[in-house]
Short mmCIF file of C-alpha atoms and ligand atoms in Angstrom, two decimals:
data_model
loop_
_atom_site.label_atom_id
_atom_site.label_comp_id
_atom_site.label_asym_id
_atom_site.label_seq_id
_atom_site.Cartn_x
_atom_site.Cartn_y
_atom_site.Cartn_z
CA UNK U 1 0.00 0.00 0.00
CA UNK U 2 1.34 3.14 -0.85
CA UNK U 3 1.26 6.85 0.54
CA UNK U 4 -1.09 9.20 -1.54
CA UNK U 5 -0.74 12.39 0.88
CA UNK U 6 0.64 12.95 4.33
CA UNK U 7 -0.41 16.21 6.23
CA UNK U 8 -0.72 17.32 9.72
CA UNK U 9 -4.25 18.93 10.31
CA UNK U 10 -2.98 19.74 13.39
CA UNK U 11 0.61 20.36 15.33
CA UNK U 12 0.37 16.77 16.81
CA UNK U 13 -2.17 15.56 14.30
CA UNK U 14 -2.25 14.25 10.70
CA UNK U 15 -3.96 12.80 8.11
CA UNK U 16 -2.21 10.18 5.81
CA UNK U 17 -4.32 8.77 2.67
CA UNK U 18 -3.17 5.08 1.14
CA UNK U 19 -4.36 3.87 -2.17
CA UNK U 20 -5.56 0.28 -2.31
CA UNK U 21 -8.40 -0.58 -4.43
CA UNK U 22 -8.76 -3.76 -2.22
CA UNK U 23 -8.52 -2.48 1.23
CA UNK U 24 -11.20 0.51 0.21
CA UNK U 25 -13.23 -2.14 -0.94
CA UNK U 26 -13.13 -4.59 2.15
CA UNK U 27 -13.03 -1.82 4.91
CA UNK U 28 -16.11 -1.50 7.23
CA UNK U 29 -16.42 1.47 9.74
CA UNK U 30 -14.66 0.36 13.26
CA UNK U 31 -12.48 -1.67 12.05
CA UNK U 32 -8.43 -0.89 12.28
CA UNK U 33 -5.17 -1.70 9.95
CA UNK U 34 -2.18 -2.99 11.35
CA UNK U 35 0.51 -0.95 10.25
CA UNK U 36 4.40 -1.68 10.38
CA UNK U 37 5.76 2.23 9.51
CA UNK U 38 9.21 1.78 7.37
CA UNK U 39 12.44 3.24 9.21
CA UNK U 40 11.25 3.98 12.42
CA UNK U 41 13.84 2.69 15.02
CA UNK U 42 11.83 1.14 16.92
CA UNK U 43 8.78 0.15 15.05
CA UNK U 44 9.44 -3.59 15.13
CA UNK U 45 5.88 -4.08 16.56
CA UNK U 46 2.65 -3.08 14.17
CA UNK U 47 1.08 0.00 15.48
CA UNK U 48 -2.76 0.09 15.02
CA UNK U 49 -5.13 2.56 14.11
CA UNK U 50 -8.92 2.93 13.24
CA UNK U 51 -10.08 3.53 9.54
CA UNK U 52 -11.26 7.15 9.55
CA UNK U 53 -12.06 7.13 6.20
CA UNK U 54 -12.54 5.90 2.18
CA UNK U 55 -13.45 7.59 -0.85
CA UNK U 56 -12.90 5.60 -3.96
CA UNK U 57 -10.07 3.27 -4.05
CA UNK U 58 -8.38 5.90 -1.07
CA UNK U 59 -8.50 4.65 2.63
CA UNK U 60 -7.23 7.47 5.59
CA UNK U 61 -6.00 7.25 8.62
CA UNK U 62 -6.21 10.11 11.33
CA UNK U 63 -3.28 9.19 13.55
CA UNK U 64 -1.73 11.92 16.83
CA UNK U 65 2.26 11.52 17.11
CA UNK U 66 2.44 10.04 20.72
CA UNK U 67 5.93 8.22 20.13
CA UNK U 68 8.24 6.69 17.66
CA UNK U 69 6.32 4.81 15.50
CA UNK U 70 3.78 7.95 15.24
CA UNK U 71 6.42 10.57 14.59
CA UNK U 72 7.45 8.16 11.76
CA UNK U 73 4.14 7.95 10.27
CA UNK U 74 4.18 11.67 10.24
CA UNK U 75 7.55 11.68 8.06
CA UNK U 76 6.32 9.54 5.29
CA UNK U 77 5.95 11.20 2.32
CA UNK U 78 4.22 10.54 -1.16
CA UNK U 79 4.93 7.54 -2.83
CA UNK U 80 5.90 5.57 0.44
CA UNK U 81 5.31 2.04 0.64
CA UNK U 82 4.06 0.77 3.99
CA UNK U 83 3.26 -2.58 5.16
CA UNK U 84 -0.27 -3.29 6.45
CA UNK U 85 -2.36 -5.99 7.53
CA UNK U 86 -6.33 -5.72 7.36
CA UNK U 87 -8.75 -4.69 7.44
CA UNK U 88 -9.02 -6.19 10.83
CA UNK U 89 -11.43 -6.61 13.82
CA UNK U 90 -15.19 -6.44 14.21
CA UNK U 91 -16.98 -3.51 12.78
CA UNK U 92 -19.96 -1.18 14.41
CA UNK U 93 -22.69 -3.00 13.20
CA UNK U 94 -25.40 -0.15 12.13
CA UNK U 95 -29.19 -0.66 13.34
CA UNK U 96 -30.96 1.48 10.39
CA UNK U 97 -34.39 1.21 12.26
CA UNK U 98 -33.34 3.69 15.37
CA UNK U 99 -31.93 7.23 14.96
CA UNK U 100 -28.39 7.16 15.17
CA UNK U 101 -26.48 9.68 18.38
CA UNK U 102 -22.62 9.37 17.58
CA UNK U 103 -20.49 9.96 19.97
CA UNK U 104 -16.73 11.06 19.54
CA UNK U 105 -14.15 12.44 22.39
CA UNK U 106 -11.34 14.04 21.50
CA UNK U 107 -9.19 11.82 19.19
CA UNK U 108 -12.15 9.76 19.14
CA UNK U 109 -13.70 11.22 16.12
CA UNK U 110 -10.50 8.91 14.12
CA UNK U 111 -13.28 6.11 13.22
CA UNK U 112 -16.15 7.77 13.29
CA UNK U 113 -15.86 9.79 10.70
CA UNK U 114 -16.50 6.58 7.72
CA UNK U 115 -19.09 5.47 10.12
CA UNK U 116 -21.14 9.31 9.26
CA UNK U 117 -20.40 8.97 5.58
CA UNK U 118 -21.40 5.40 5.27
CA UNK U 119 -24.89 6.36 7.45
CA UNK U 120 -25.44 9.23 5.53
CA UNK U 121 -24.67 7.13 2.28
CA UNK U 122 -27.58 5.22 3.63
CA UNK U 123 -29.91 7.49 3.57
CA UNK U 124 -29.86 7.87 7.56
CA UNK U 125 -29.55 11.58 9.44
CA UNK U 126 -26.90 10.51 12.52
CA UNK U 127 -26.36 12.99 14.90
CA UNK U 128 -22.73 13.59 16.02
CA UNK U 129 -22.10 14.83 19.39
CA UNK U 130 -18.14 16.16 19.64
CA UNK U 131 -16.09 16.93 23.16
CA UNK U 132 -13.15 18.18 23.46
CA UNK U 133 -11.17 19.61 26.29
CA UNK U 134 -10.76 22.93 24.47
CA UNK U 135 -11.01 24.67 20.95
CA UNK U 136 -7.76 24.25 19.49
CA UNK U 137 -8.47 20.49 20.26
CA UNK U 138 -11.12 20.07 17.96
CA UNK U 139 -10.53 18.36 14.45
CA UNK U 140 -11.90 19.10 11.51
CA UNK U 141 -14.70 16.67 10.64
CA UNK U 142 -17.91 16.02 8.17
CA UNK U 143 -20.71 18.86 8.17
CA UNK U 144 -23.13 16.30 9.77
CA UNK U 145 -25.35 17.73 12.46
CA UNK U 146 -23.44 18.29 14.94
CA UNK U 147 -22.85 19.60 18.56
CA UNK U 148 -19.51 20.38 19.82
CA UNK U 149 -19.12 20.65 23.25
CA UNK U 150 -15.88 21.57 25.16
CA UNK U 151 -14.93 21.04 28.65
CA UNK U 152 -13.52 24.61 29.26
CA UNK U 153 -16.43 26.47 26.77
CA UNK U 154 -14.81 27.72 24.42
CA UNK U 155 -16.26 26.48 21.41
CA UNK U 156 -19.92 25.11 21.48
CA UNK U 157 -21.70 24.20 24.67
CA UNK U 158 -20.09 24.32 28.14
CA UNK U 159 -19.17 20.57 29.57
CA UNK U 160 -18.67 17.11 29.27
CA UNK U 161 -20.18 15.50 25.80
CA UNK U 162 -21.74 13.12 27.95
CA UNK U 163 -23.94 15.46 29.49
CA UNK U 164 -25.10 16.47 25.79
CA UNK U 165 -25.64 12.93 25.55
CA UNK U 166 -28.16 12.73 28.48
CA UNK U 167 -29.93 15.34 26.77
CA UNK U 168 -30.03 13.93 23.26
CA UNK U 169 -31.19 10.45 24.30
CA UNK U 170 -34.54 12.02 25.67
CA UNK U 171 -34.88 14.32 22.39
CA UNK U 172 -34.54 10.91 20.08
CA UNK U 173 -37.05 8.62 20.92
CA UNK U 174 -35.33 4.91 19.88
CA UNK U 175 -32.42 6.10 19.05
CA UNK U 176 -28.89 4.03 19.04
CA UNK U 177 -25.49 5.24 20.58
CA UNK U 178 -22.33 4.80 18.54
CA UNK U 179 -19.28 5.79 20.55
CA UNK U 180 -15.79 6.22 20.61
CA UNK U 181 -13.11 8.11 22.78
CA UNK U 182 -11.19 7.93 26.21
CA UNK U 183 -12.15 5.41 29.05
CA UNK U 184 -14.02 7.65 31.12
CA UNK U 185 -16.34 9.32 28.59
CA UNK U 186 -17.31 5.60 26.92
CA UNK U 187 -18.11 4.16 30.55
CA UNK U 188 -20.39 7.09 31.36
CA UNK U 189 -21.77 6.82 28.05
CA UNK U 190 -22.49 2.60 28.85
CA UNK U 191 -23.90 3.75 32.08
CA UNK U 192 -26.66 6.34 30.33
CA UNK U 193 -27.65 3.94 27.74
CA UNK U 194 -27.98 0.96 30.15
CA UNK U 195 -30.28 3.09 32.17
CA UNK U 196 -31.82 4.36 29.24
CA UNK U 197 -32.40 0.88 27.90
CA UNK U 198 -30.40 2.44 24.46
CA UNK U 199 -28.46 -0.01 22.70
CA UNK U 200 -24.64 1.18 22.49
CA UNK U 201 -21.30 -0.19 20.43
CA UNK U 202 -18.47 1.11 21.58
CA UNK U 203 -14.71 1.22 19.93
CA UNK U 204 -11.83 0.26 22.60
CA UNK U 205 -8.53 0.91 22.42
CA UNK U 206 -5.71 -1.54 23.60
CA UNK U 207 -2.09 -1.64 23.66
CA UNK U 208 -2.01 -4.25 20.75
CA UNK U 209 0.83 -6.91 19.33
CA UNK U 210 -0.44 -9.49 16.75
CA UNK U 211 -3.16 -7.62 16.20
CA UNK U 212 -5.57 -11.04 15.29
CA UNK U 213 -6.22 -12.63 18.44
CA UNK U 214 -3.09 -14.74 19.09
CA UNK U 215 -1.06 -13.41 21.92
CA UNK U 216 -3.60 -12.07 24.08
CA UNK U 217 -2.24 -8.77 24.50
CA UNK U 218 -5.02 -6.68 24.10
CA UNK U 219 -7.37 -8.40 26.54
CA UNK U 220 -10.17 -6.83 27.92
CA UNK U 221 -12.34 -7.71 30.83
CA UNK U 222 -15.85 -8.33 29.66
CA UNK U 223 -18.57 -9.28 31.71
CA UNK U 224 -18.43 -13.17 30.96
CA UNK U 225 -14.71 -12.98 30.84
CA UNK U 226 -11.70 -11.95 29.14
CA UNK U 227 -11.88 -10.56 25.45
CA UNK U 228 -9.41 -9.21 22.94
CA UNK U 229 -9.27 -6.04 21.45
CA UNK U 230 -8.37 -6.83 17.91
CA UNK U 231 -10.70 -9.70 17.68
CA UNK U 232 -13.61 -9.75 19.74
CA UNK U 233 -13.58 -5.77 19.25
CA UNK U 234 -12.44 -2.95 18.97
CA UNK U 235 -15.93 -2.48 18.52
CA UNK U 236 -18.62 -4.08 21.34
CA UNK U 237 -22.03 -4.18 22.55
CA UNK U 238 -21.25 -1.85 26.17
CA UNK U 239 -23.45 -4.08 27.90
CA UNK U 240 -20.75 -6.83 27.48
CA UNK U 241 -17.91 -4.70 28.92
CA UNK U 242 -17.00 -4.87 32.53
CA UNK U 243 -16.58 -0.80 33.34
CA UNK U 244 -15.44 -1.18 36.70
CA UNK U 245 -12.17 -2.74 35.32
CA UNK U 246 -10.15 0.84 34.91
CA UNK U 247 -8.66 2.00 31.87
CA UNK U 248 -8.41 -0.53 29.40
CA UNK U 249 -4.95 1.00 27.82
C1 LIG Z 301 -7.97 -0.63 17.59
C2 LIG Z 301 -7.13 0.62 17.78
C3 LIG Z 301 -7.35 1.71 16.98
C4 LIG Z 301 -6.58 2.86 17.14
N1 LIG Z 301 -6.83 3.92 16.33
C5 LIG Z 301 -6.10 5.02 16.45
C6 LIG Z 301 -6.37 6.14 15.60
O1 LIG Z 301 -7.25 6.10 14.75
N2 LIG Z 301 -5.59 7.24 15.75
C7 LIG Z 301 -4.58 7.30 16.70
O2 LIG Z 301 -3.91 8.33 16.80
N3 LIG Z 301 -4.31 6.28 17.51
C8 LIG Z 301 -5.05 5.14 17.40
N4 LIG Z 301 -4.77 4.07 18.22
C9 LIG Z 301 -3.64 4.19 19.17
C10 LIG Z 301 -2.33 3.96 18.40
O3 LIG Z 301 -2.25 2.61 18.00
C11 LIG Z 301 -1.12 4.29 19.30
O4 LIG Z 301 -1.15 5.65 19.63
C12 LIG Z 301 0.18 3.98 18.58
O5 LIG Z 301 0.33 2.59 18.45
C13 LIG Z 301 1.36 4.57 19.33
O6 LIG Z 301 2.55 4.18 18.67
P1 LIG Z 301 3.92 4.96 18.94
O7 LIG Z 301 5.02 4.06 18.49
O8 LIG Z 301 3.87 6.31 18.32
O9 LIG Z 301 3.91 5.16 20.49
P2 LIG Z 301 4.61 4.26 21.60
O10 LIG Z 301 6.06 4.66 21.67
O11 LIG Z 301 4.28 2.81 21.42
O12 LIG Z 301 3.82 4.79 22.86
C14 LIG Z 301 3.84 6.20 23.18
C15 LIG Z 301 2.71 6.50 24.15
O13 LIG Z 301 1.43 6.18 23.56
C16 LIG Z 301 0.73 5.27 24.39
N5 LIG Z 301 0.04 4.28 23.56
C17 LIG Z 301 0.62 3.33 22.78
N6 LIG Z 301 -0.29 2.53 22.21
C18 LIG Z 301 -1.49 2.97 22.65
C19 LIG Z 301 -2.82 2.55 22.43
N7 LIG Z 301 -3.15 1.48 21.72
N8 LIG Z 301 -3.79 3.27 23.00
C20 LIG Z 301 -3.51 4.33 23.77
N9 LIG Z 301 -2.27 4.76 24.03
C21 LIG Z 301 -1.27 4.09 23.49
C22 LIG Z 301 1.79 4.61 25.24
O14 LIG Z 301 1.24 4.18 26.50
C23 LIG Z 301 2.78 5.71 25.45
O15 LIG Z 301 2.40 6.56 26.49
C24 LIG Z 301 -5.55 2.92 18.11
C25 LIG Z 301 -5.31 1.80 18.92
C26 LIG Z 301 -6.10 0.69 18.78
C27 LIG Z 301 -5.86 -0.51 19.63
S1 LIG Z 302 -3.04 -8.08 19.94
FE1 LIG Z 302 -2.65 -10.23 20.08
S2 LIG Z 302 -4.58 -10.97 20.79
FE2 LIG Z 302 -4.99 -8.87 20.39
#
């Protein structure tokens, strides 16, 4: 697979684009490619990230430079070849009959971004709800209907997303929650909808080797035991998530 375009949208942010006719075919929103960056020192291990988008035969992924294998993502330039396995893991699985809340945190928005255009593509009008700590956090994402919230105010409405959330649910009779960001905001968001009796998918992040359910690496406690990450996920039903477990990364 090779590099189309590689920009930061942000100062610890970018966007790289891959063309692969195959890939862009197979890829379902949710799921994640397992990427071995050339050159980086010590990128020996795949690094995973979500599909955050596909147009055409193009497939995008919105990655922030946390370390080495990021910061070498972020020097690849056009015409780069990179190694990838996928597309892997289970997708969010999209219930047309109930209005669809999406719910993003922060760098959270990195998958749900296909999942908008494919709903939209379907003729379905999901609603995105966006936190972030503070404007210059936000990322630029689809004109869907949206409401931004930020924990400080400063763009949008004052406060945690989740609190839009409460709001929404009672505003969309039937609706379904699609949700992805940090710990925190996805186990208050599993706690609303259980109460709520909404039905919720949520995309988890683990620290990930193999990346296809060998090594166990990426477990996460669920509530009838152990799952992993890159097979079992990263997207699940909430209700099968134990939340009391602590951060999953
Ligand atoms: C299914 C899945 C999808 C993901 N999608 C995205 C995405 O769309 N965009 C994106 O930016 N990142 C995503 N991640 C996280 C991404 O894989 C890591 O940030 C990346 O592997 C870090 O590599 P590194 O070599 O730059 O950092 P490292 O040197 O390996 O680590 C640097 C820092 O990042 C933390 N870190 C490493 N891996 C993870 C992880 N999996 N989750 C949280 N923190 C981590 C480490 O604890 C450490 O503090 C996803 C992870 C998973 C499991
Ligand atoms: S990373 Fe090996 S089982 Fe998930």
């Amino acid at each position: 697979m090779a590099v189309v375009s590689n920009r930061m949208i942000r100062p610890d942010v970018g966007r790289v684009w891959f063309r692969s006719r195959a890939l862009a075919r197979q890829a379902r929103p949710g799921q994640f490619l397992h990427l071995r960056v050339p050159d980086a020192n010590a990128a020996i291990l795949r690094r995973p990230f979500s599909i955050h988008d596909v147009v055409g035969d193009r497939i995008a992924i919105l990655y922030r430079v946390v370390g080495d294998g990021t910061r070498a993502l972020s020097a690849l330039s056009a015409g780069a070849p990179v190694d990838v396995i996928g597309p892997l893991g289970i997708p969010f699985r999209v219930m047309p009959s109930r209005p669809p809340l999406v719910v993003a945190g922060g760098i959270g928005i990195a998958p749900l971004q296909f999942l908008l255009r494919r709903m939209t593509a379907r003729g379905l009008h999901p609603r995105l709800l966006y936190g972030c700590l503070t404007r210059s956090a936000l990322l630029p994402h689809l004109a869907v209907t949206r409401a931004v919230t930020t924990d400080d105010g400063s763009c949008g409405g004052r406060g945690l997303v989740t609190a839009a959330l409460a709001r929404e649910i009672g505003r969309r009779p039937g609706a379904a929650v699609y949700a992805c960001g940090p710990w925190p905001m996805l186990r208050e968001t599993a706690r609303l909808c259980r109460e709520r009796g909404v039905p919720c998918q949520v995309s988890l992040e683990a620290r990930m080797a193999c990346g296809v359910g060998a090594c166990q690496g990426c477990a996460v406690k669920g509530t009838a035991g152990y799952l992993t990450a890159c097979h079992d996920g990263p997207v699940f039903d909430a209700r099968t998530i134990d939340w009391d477990q602590g951060v999953a990364v």
